[in-house]
């Protein structure tokens, strides 16, 4: 009998063990299934800079109430504040999307010194200003292709945050050099003068560097549109591009066309890609309180969203995230002159629909001919306004160069019952839109840093591991016993100089190289000089290069 019970006990134990193995296998399979459900090969991040719900509402009414391409994927809200301010500027806002960390206003993809907003953790003093590896840089390190598409100049805050690191978002020449040396595979937008040796203060031939490294470099859309190179920089304006309503006859491509071209090129990489597309000038139109510019740029951006969604829906490996970086202008459909019952839809639209140019486009046409008669003629032709007051005519005459949209925007807004509270950013949440082939998208109210976390998760990229040992400071190198000097003899090309075993190593800022005599070595990351505190951060693999 004892033997019987022992056999029975052994059978039960065996059965339990088998069941545990089965359950464990099922759990493992489910876990793998969940990971497979989440993971994608490609991410397209689209940023309509400064866009609010008022912007999308006006654009939707402008096109007869037809839905925008982005409408179907709205899924949540995003908190936008920076590390030190409830109202962010574009630099820390883009940094949050690029790195998963908040930083200070004006900083691009570096750790902050000041973290005064609730819930924002203070970094250690040794890490103040240290560069943070971006999702674009990490994607490139794991073998993916990378791209930036925009309508501003490429060193502007939003594209810059993904491929540059600085405490001064206005250092366009330094930022441009970093983006070039980061070798982003596809760059399409404006800003030719920042790679032209004849227009740069430091005379660096960045266009030549790109060509020598296998890039097609062009300022002609006609030249590029029928080509499909592996790597390309297409910069179609000396500085920023025209608003979409003003683009006719310029030879510049639309944002949708540039997005289509970028996807055509980047999708050749079997390892996948990361692409950031910015509707840059929604923000600029909002700063000017120009509703015509808002409609122009929101619709142009939405056309690019359609291109991205069509691409993603034609396959099963691509996610699309659409998210503004912040609000701008405090725009409302309705102002103090409007009442609920008296203002009809046509009252909002009639003047905007008559406009065929933005305020910036009208400024080009008026030029220096600022007579009363010419102003009235041009505004009548391109805005359909025939009742300008003398005060309005005088305001147009006295507008500063490049700022006529700040005059014409309010003129048409007043006639269209559109309100504005400011010419600057505001601090409310923005709408999150997301498409994933398996429906795995964020919901509810999330932080802007969580957008980066989500993208890294679905791409299978551990950003934290990249940041653990990416950069080392000049002080840390000195602590290791090396002789370290920051050479500022050429203020346009500050260098870190290291003496070790009788050899001198020169590390230029904004480049990913180390020079030792006749030898030149490439480093993993671009080297960064932080001018405000005179700290130099270099790619940490430099220490290994020096030891050899």
Coordinates of C-alpha atoms in Angstrom, one line a residue:
X1 CA 0.0 0.0 0.0
X2 CA 2.8 2.4 0.9
X3 CA 4.4 1.7 -2.5
X4 CA 1.1 2.4 -4.2
X5 CA 0.8 5.8 -2.5
X6 CA 4.5 6.6 -3.4
X7 CA 3.8 5.8 -7.1
X8 CA 0.7 7.9 -7.0
X9 CA 2.6 10.7 -5.3
X10 CA 5.3 10.5 -8.0
X11 CA 2.7 10.6 -10.7
X12 CA 1.0 13.7 -9.2
X13 CA 4.4 15.4 -8.8
X14 CA 5.3 14.6 -12.4
X15 CA 1.9 15.9 -13.6
X16 CA 2.4 19.1 -11.7
X17 CA 5.9 19.5 -13.1
X18 CA 4.6 18.9 -16.7
X19 CA 1.8 21.4 -16.1
X20 CA 4.3 24.0 -14.8
X21 CA 6.5 23.4 -17.9
X22 CA 3.4 23.8 -20.1
X23 CA 2.3 27.0 -18.3
X24 CA 5.8 28.4 -18.3
X25 CA 6.1 27.7 -22.1
X26 CA 2.7 29.3 -22.7
X27 CA 3.7 32.3 -20.6
X28 CA 7.0 32.6 -22.5
X29 CA 5.2 32.3 -25.8
X30 CA 2.7 34.9 -24.7
X31 CA 5.5 37.2 -23.6
X32 CA 7.2 36.7 -27.0
X33 CA 3.9 37.3 -28.7
X34 CA 3.4 40.5 -26.7
X35 CA 6.8 41.7 -27.7
X36 CA 6.2 40.8 -31.3
X37 CA 2.9 42.6 -31.1
X38 CA 4.6 45.8 -30.0
X39 CA 7.8 45.8 -32.1
X40 CA 8.0 47.6 -35.4
X41 CA 10.9 48.2 -37.7
X42 CA 10.2 51.8 -38.7
X43 CA 9.0 54.9 -36.8
X44 CA 7.8 58.1 -38.4
X45 CA 7.6 60.9 -35.9
X46 CA 5.7 64.0 -37.2
X47 CA 5.7 67.3 -35.3
X48 CA 3.3 70.1 -36.2
X49 CA 5.2 72.8 -34.4
X50 CA 2.9 75.0 -32.3
X51 CA -0.3 73.4 -33.5
X52 CA -3.5 73.5 -31.3
X53 CA -7.0 72.2 -31.6
X54 CA -8.1 75.7 -32.8
X55 CA -5.6 75.3 -35.7
X56 CA -7.0 71.9 -36.7
X57 CA -10.6 73.1 -36.3
X58 CA -10.0 76.1 -38.6
X59 CA -8.2 73.9 -41.2
X60 CA -11.0 71.4 -41.2
X61 CA -13.7 74.1 -41.7
X62 CA -11.5 75.6 -44.4
X63 CA -11.8 72.4 -46.4
X64 CA -15.5 72.2 -46.0
X65 CA -15.6 70.2 -42.8
X66 CA -13.8 67.2 -44.3
X67 CA -11.7 65.3 -41.8
X68 CA -8.0 65.7 -41.6
X69 CA -5.8 62.7 -42.2
X70 CA -4.6 62.8 -38.6
X71 CA -8.1 62.9 -37.2
X72 CA -8.6 59.1 -37.2
X73 CA -5.5 58.4 -35.1
X74 CA -6.1 60.9 -32.2
X75 CA -5.6 59.0 -29.0
X76 CA -4.5 61.2 -26.1
X77 CA -3.0 64.4 -24.7
X78 CA 0.7 65.3 -24.0
X79 CA 2.0 67.6 -21.3
X80 CA 4.6 69.9 -22.7
X81 CA 6.4 71.8 -19.9
X82 CA 10.2 72.0 -19.9
X83 CA 12.5 71.3 -16.9
X84 CA 12.4 74.9 -15.7
X85 CA 9.3 76.4 -17.1
X86 CA 5.5 75.6 -17.6
X87 CA 5.7 77.2 -21.0
X88 CA 8.4 75.4 -23.2
X89 CA 10.2 76.6 -26.2
X90 CA 10.8 74.4 -29.1
X91 CA 14.3 73.3 -28.1
X92 CA 13.5 71.5 -24.8
X93 CA 10.1 70.3 -26.3
X94 CA 11.9 68.6 -29.2
X95 CA 14.6 67.4 -26.7
X96 CA 11.9 65.5 -24.7
X97 CA 10.8 63.7 -27.9
X98 CA 14.3 63.1 -29.0
X99 CA 15.8 61.9 -25.8
X100 CA 13.1 61.1 -23.2
X101 CA 14.5 63.8 -20.9
X102 CA 13.3 67.3 -20.1
X103 CA 15.8 70.1 -20.3
X104 CA 15.9 73.9 -20.0
X105 CA 14.5 76.4 -22.4
X106 CA 17.1 77.1 -25.2
X107 CA 18.9 73.8 -24.6
X108 CA 19.1 71.0 -27.2
X109 CA 19.6 67.4 -26.1
X110 CA 21.8 68.1 -23.1
X111 CA 21.0 67.6 -19.4
X112 CA 19.7 70.7 -17.5
X113 CA 21.3 72.5 -14.7
X114 CA 17.9 73.8 -13.4
X115 CA 15.0 71.3 -12.9
X116 CA 12.5 73.4 -11.0
X117 CA 9.2 72.0 -12.4
X118 CA 7.2 69.5 -10.2
X119 CA 8.2 65.9 -10.9
X120 CA 11.3 66.7 -12.9
X121 CA 14.3 65.0 -11.3
X122 CA 17.5 66.9 -10.7
X123 CA 20.5 65.5 -12.4
X124 CA 23.9 65.2 -10.6
X125 CA 26.1 68.2 -10.9
X126 CA 28.7 66.3 -12.8
X127 CA 26.1 65.7 -15.5
X128 CA 25.0 69.3 -16.0
X129 CA 25.1 70.1 -19.7
X130 CA 26.2 66.6 -20.7
X131 CA 24.9 65.5 -24.1
X132 CA 22.1 63.0 -24.2
X133 CA 22.1 60.4 -26.9
X134 CA 19.0 60.9 -29.1
X135 CA 16.7 58.2 -30.5
X136 CA 17.9 59.1 -34.0
X137 CA 21.5 58.6 -33.0
X138 CA 20.7 55.3 -31.2
X139 CA 18.7 54.1 -34.3
X140 CA 21.7 54.8 -36.4
X141 CA 24.0 52.9 -34.0
X142 CA 21.8 49.8 -34.3
X143 CA 21.9 49.9 -38.1
X144 CA 18.8 51.8 -39.0
X145 CA 18.6 54.6 -41.6
X146 CA 17.7 58.1 -40.3
X147 CA 16.0 61.1 -41.7
X148 CA 14.9 64.7 -41.0
X149 CA 12.3 66.5 -43.1
X150 CA 11.2 70.1 -42.3
X151 CA 10.4 73.5 -43.9
X152 CA 12.6 75.6 -41.6
X153 CA 16.4 75.8 -41.9
X154 CA 17.9 72.5 -40.7
X155 CA 19.8 73.9 -37.7
X156 CA 16.5 75.2 -36.3
X157 CA 15.4 73.8 -32.9
X158 CA 13.2 70.9 -33.8
X159 CA 15.4 69.1 -36.3
X160 CA 18.5 70.1 -34.4
X161 CA 17.3 68.3 -31.2
X162 CA 17.6 65.0 -32.9
X163 CA 21.1 65.3 -34.1
X164 CA 22.9 68.0 -32.2
X165 CA 23.7 69.0 -28.6
X166 CA 24.2 72.6 -27.3
X167 CA 23.2 75.1 -24.7
X168 CA 22.4 77.7 -27.4
X169 CA 19.7 76.8 -29.9
X170 CA 20.7 79.9 -31.9
X171 CA 24.2 78.7 -32.7
X172 CA 23.1 77.7 -36.2
X173 CA 26.6 77.2 -37.6
X174 CA 27.8 74.9 -34.8
X175 CA 24.5 73.0 -34.8
X176 CA 24.8 72.6 -38.6
X177 CA 28.3 71.1 -38.3
X178 CA 27.1 68.6 -35.7
X179 CA 24.2 67.4 -37.8
X180 CA 26.5 67.0 -40.8
X181 CA 29.0 65.0 -38.9
X182 CA 26.3 62.9 -37.4
X183 CA 25.7 61.8 -41.0
X184 CA 21.9 61.7 -41.0
X185 CA 21.1 59.7 -44.1
X186 CA 18.3 61.9 -45.5
X187 CA 17.9 65.6 -44.8
X188 CA 15.3 67.5 -46.8
X189 CA 14.2 71.1 -46.2
X190 CA 15.9 74.6 -46.0
X191 CA 19.2 76.0 -44.9
X192 CA 21.8 75.7 -47.8
X193 CA 23.8 78.6 -46.5
X194 CA 24.8 76.6 -43.4
X195 CA 26.7 74.0 -45.4
X196 CA 28.2 76.4 -47.9
X197 CA 31.8 77.3 -47.2
X198 CA 31.4 80.7 -48.8
X199 CA 28.6 81.7 -46.5
X200 CA 29.9 80.1 -43.2
X201 CA 31.9 82.2 -40.8
X202 CA 34.4 79.4 -40.2
X203 CA 34.6 78.6 -44.0
X204 CA 34.0 74.9 -43.3
X205 CA 33.1 73.1 -46.5
X206 CA 30.3 71.0 -45.0
X207 CA 28.8 70.3 -48.5
X208 CA 32.2 68.9 -49.6
X209 CA 32.4 66.7 -46.4
X210 CA 29.0 65.2 -47.2
X211 CA 29.9 64.6 -50.9
X212 CA 33.2 63.0 -49.8
X213 CA 31.2 60.7 -47.6
X214 CA 28.8 59.4 -50.3
X215 CA 25.9 61.8 -50.0
X216 CA 24.1 63.4 -52.9
X217 CA 24.0 67.1 -52.0
X218 CA 21.6 69.3 -54.0
X219 CA 19.6 72.5 -53.8
X220 CA 17.4 71.5 -56.7
X221 CA 14.1 69.6 -56.2
X222 CA 13.8 69.0 -60.0
X223 CA 17.2 67.3 -59.9
X224 CA 16.3 65.1 -56.9
X225 CA 12.7 64.2 -57.4
X226 CA 13.4 61.6 -60.1
X227 CA 16.5 60.2 -58.3
X228 CA 16.7 57.6 -55.5
X229 CA 20.1 57.9 -53.9
X230 CA 21.1 55.9 -50.8
X231 CA 22.0 59.1 -48.8
X232 CA 21.0 62.6 -49.6
X233 CA 21.0 66.2 -48.4
X234 CA 18.5 68.3 -50.3
X235 CA 18.3 71.9 -49.1
X236 CA 15.9 73.8 -51.3
X237 CA 16.2 77.3 -49.8
X238 CA 19.2 79.4 -48.6
X239 CA 17.5 79.7 -45.3
X240 CA 13.9 78.7 -44.5
X241 CA 11.4 77.6 -47.1
X242 CA 8.3 79.4 -48.2
X243 CA 4.9 78.9 -46.6
X244 CA 2.9 76.4 -48.7
X245 CA 0.4 79.0 -50.0
X246 CA 3.4 81.0 -51.2
X247 CA 5.4 78.1 -52.7
X248 CA 4.2 78.4 -56.4
X249 CA 7.0 79.3 -58.7
X250 CA 9.7 78.9 -56.2
X251 CA 10.8 75.4 -57.3
X252 CA 10.5 74.2 -53.7
X253 CA 8.8 70.9 -52.9
X254 CA 5.9 70.5 -50.6
X255 CA 6.3 68.9 -47.2
X256 CA 4.3 65.9 -48.5
X257 CA 6.7 65.5 -51.5
X258 CA 9.7 65.6 -49.3
X259 CA 8.1 63.0 -46.9
X260 CA 7.4 60.8 -49.8
X261 CA 11.0 61.0 -51.1
X262 CA 12.4 60.4 -47.6
X263 CA 10.3 57.2 -47.2
X264 CA 11.3 56.0 -50.7
X265 CA 15.0 56.2 -49.8
X266 CA 14.9 55.2 -46.1
X267 CA 12.7 52.1 -46.7
X268 CA 15.5 50.5 -48.7
X269 CA 17.3 49.6 -45.4
X270 CA 16.2 46.1 -44.3
X271 CA 17.0 47.1 -40.7
X272 CA 14.4 49.8 -40.8
X273 CA 14.5 53.6 -40.2
X274 CA 13.7 56.5 -38.0
X275 CA 12.2 59.6 -39.6
X276 CA 11.3 62.9 -38.1
X277 CA 9.0 65.2 -40.1
X278 CA 8.3 68.7 -38.9
X279 CA 5.6 71.1 -40.1
X280 CA 7.9 74.0 -39.0
X281 CA 5.9 77.1 -39.9
X282 CA 2.6 76.4 -38.3
X283 CA 4.5 77.8 -35.3
X284 CA 5.8 80.8 -37.2
X285 CA 2.3 81.7 -38.5
X286 CA 1.0 81.4 -34.9
X287 CA 3.7 83.7 -33.6
X288 CA 2.4 86.3 -36.2
X289 CA -1.2 85.6 -35.3
X290 CA -1.7 84.9 -39.0
X291 CA -4.7 82.6 -39.6
X292 CA -4.0 82.3 -43.3
X293 CA -0.5 81.0 -42.6
X294 CA -2.0 78.6 -40.0
X295 CA -4.4 77.1 -42.6
X296 CA -1.6 77.0 -45.2
X297 CA 0.8 75.0 -43.0
X298 CA -1.7 72.8 -41.1
X299 CA -3.1 71.5 -44.5
X300 CA 0.4 71.1 -45.9
X301 CA 1.4 69.1 -42.8
X302 CA -1.8 67.0 -42.9
X303 CA -1.0 66.1 -46.6
X304 CA 2.4 64.8 -45.3
X305 CA 0.6 62.8 -42.6
X306 CA -1.5 61.2 -45.3
X307 CA 1.6 60.2 -47.1
X308 CA 3.1 58.7 -43.9
X309 CA -0.1 56.9 -43.0
X310 CA -0.6 55.5 -46.5
X311 CA 3.0 54.1 -46.3
X312 CA 2.4 52.6 -42.9
X313 CA -0.9 51.0 -43.7
X314 CA 0.6 49.4 -46.8
X315 CA 2.8 47.2 -44.6
X316 CA 2.9 45.8 -41.1
X317 CA 6.2 47.1 -39.7
X318 CA 5.7 50.9 -39.4
X319 CA 4.3 53.2 -36.6
X320 CA 3.4 56.8 -37.1
X321 CA 3.3 59.3 -34.2
X322 CA 1.9 62.8 -34.8
X323 CA 2.4 65.2 -31.9
X324 CA 2.8 69.0 -31.6
X325 CA 5.7 70.2 -29.4
X326 CA 3.7 73.0 -27.7
X327 CA 0.8 75.4 -28.3
X328 CA 1.3 78.8 -29.8
X329 CA -0.7 82.0 -30.0
X330 CA -3.7 81.2 -27.8
X331 CA -5.8 81.0 -30.9
X332 CA -9.6 80.8 -30.6
X333 CA -12.5 80.6 -33.1
X334 CA -14.4 83.5 -31.5
X335 CA -13.2 86.8 -30.0
X336 CA -14.7 89.6 -27.9
X337 CA -16.7 90.8 -31.0
X338 CA -18.3 87.4 -31.5
X339 CA -21.5 86.1 -29.9
X340 CA -22.8 82.5 -30.1
X341 CA -25.9 83.3 -32.1
X342 CA -24.6 86.1 -34.4
X343 CA -21.4 84.7 -35.9
X344 CA -21.9 82.1 -38.7
X345 CA -19.4 79.7 -40.2
X346 CA -18.9 81.9 -43.2
X347 CA -18.0 84.8 -41.0
X348 CA -15.0 82.9 -39.8
X349 CA -14.0 81.8 -43.3
X350 CA -15.0 84.3 -45.9
X351 CA -11.8 86.5 -45.6
X352 CA -9.5 83.6 -45.1
X353 CA -10.8 81.7 -48.1
X354 CA -10.3 84.8 -50.3
X355 CA -6.6 84.9 -49.3
X356 CA -4.2 83.3 -51.7
X357 CA -1.0 84.3 -50.0
X358 CA 0.2 84.4 -46.4
X359 CA 1.3 87.7 -44.8
X360 CA 4.9 86.7 -45.7
X361 CA 4.0 86.1 -49.3
X362 CA 2.2 89.5 -49.5
X363 CA 5.3 91.2 -48.2
X364 CA 7.4 89.8 -51.0
X365 CA 4.9 91.2 -53.5
X366 CA 4.6 94.6 -52.0
X367 CA 8.4 94.9 -51.7
X368 CA 9.6 98.5 -51.5
X369 CA 6.6 99.9 -53.2
X370 CA 4.8 101.0 -50.0
X371 CA 2.5 103.6 -51.5
X372 CA -1.1 103.7 -50.2
X373 CA -2.4 102.8 -53.7
X374 CA -0.1 99.8 -54.1
X375 CA -0.8 98.5 -50.6
X376 CA -4.6 98.7 -51.2
X377 CA -4.2 97.1 -54.6
X378 CA -2.1 94.1 -53.4
X379 CA -4.1 93.5 -50.3
X380 CA -7.3 93.6 -52.4
X381 CA -5.9 91.2 -54.9
X382 CA -4.4 88.6 -52.5
X383 CA -6.6 89.0 -49.5
X384 CA -9.9 90.3 -51.0
X385 CA -10.0 93.1 -48.5
X386 CA -11.1 96.4 -50.0
X387 CA -11.8 98.4 -46.8
X388 CA -8.4 98.9 -45.2
X389 CA -8.4 101.8 -42.8
X390 CA -5.7 104.5 -42.9
X391 CA -4.3 103.1 -39.6
X392 CA -4.0 99.7 -41.2
X393 CA -2.3 101.1 -44.3
X394 CA 0.2 103.0 -42.1
X395 CA 0.8 99.8 -40.0
X396 CA 1.6 97.9 -43.3
X397 CA 4.0 100.7 -44.4
X398 CA 5.8 100.7 -41.0
X399 CA 6.2 97.0 -40.7
X400 CA 9.7 95.8 -40.0
X401 CA 11.4 93.7 -42.7
X402 CA 10.2 90.1 -42.4
X403 CA 7.3 91.1 -40.0
X404 CA 4.5 92.1 -42.3
X405 CA 2.6 88.9 -41.4
X406 CA 2.5 90.3 -37.8
X407 CA 0.4 93.2 -39.2
X408 CA -1.7 91.4 -41.8
X409 CA -2.4 88.5 -39.5
X410 CA -4.3 90.6 -37.0
X411 CA -6.0 92.5 -39.7
X412 CA -7.6 89.4 -41.2
X413 CA -8.1 87.8 -37.7
X414 CA -10.2 90.8 -36.6
X415 CA -12.4 90.6 -39.7
X416 CA -12.7 86.8 -39.1
X417 CA -13.7 86.8 -35.4
X418 CA -10.5 84.9 -34.6
X419 CA -8.9 85.6 -31.2
X420 CA -5.3 85.4 -30.0
X421 CA -3.9 85.9 -26.6
X422 CA -0.2 86.2 -27.3
X423 CA 2.5 86.2 -30.0
X424 CA 4.3 83.5 -28.1
X425 CA 3.9 79.9 -26.9
X426 CA 1.4 78.8 -24.3
X427 CA 1.5 75.9 -21.8
X428 CA -1.5 73.7 -22.3
X429 CA -1.5 70.0 -23.3
X430 CA -1.4 69.1 -27.0
X431 CA -3.2 66.3 -28.8
X432 CA -1.4 63.0 -29.4
X433 CA -2.1 61.0 -32.6
X434 CA -0.6 57.6 -33.1
X435 CA -0.9 54.7 -35.5
X436 CA 0.6 51.2 -34.9
X437 CA 0.0 48.2 -37.2
X438 CA -1.3 46.2 -34.2
X439 CA -3.0 49.0 -32.4
X440 CA -0.4 49.3 -29.6
X441 CA -0.6 53.1 -29.0
X442 CA -0.5 55.3 -25.9
X443 CA -3.7 56.6 -24.4
X444 CA -4.8 59.2 -21.8
X445 CA -2.6 62.1 -20.7
X446 CA 1.1 61.4 -20.9
X447 CA 4.3 63.4 -20.5
X448 CA 6.3 64.5 -23.6
X449 CA 9.2 62.4 -22.5
X450 CA 7.0 59.3 -22.7
X451 CA 6.6 59.8 -26.4
X452 CA 10.3 59.0 -26.7
X453 CA 10.0 56.1 -24.3
X454 CA 7.2 54.7 -26.5
X455 CA 9.2 55.0 -29.7
X456 CA 12.2 53.4 -28.1
X457 CA 10.1 50.6 -26.8
X458 CA 8.4 49.7 -30.1
X459 CA 11.8 49.9 -31.9
X460 CA 13.4 47.7 -29.3
X461 CA 16.0 50.3 -28.5
X462 CA 17.4 50.6 -24.9
X463 CA 18.2 54.3 -24.9
X464 CA 19.5 54.1 -21.3
X465 CA 22.3 51.7 -22.3
X466 CA 23.5 54.2 -24.9
X467 CA 23.6 57.0 -22.4
X468 CA 25.4 55.2 -19.7
X469 CA 28.9 55.7 -21.1
X470 CA 28.4 57.8 -24.2
X471 CA 30.2 61.1 -23.1
X472 CA 33.0 62.1 -20.8
X473 CA 33.9 65.6 -19.8
X474 CA 37.3 67.4 -20.0
X475 CA 37.5 67.4 -16.2
X476 CA 36.9 63.6 -16.1
X477 CA 39.7 63.1 -18.6
X478 CA 42.0 65.3 -16.5
X479 CA 41.1 63.3 -13.4
X480 CA 42.5 60.2 -15.2
X481 CA 45.9 61.8 -15.3
X482 CA 46.0 63.3 -18.8
X483 CA 47.2 66.8 -19.6
X484 CA 44.0 68.6 -20.9
X485 CA 43.6 72.1 -22.4
X486 CA 40.7 73.9 -24.1
X487 CA 42.2 75.8 -27.1
X488 CA 40.1 78.9 -28.0
X489 CA 42.6 80.5 -30.4
X490 CA 40.1 80.1 -33.2
X491 CA 36.7 81.0 -31.6
X492 CA 34.9 79.4 -34.6
X493 CA 36.7 76.1 -34.0
X494 CA 37.4 75.5 -30.3
X495 CA 39.4 72.4 -29.6
X496 CA 40.2 70.1 -26.8
X497 CA 43.9 69.2 -26.6
X498 CA 45.1 66.1 -24.7
X499 CA 48.8 65.2 -24.1
X500 CA 49.5 61.6 -23.3
X501 CA 52.9 59.7 -23.5
X502 CA 54.4 62.6 -25.5
X503 CA 51.6 62.6 -28.1
X504 CA 49.2 65.4 -28.7
X505 CA 45.5 64.6 -29.5
X506 CA 43.3 67.4 -31.0
X507 CA 39.6 67.1 -30.7
X508 CA 37.6 69.7 -32.6
X509 CA 34.2 70.8 -31.4
X510 CA 31.1 69.7 -33.4
X511 CA 33.0 66.9 -35.2
X512 CA 33.3 63.2 -34.5
X513 CA 37.0 63.0 -35.0
X514 CA 40.4 62.9 -33.1
X515 CA 43.6 64.1 -34.8
X516 CA 47.0 62.8 -33.7
X517 CA 49.8 64.1 -35.9
X518 CA 49.0 62.8 -39.4
X519 CA 46.4 60.3 -38.1
X520 CA 42.7 60.9 -37.8
X521 CA 40.3 58.7 -35.9
X522 CA 36.5 58.7 -35.9
X523 CA 34.6 58.6 -32.6
X524 CA 31.1 57.3 -31.9
X525 CA 29.6 60.6 -31.1
X526 CA 30.1 64.3 -32.0
X527 CA 32.2 66.3 -29.5
X528 CA 30.5 69.2 -27.8
X529 CA 31.8 72.4 -26.2
X530 CA 29.3 74.2 -23.9
X531 CA 30.2 77.8 -24.2
X532 CA 28.2 79.2 -21.2
X533 CA 30.2 77.2 -18.7
X534 CA 33.3 76.4 -20.8
X535 CA 32.9 72.6 -20.5
X536 CA 34.0 70.2 -23.2
X537 CA 32.3 66.9 -23.6
X538 CA 33.8 64.2 -25.8
X539 CA 32.8 60.8 -27.0
X540 CA 33.9 58.4 -24.3
X541 CA 35.7 56.1 -26.7
X542 CA 38.3 58.8 -27.1
X543 CA 40.0 57.5 -23.9
X544 CA 40.4 54.0 -25.5
X545 CA 41.8 55.6 -28.7
X546 CA 44.4 57.5 -26.6
X547 CA 45.4 54.4 -24.7
X548 CA 46.4 52.5 -27.9

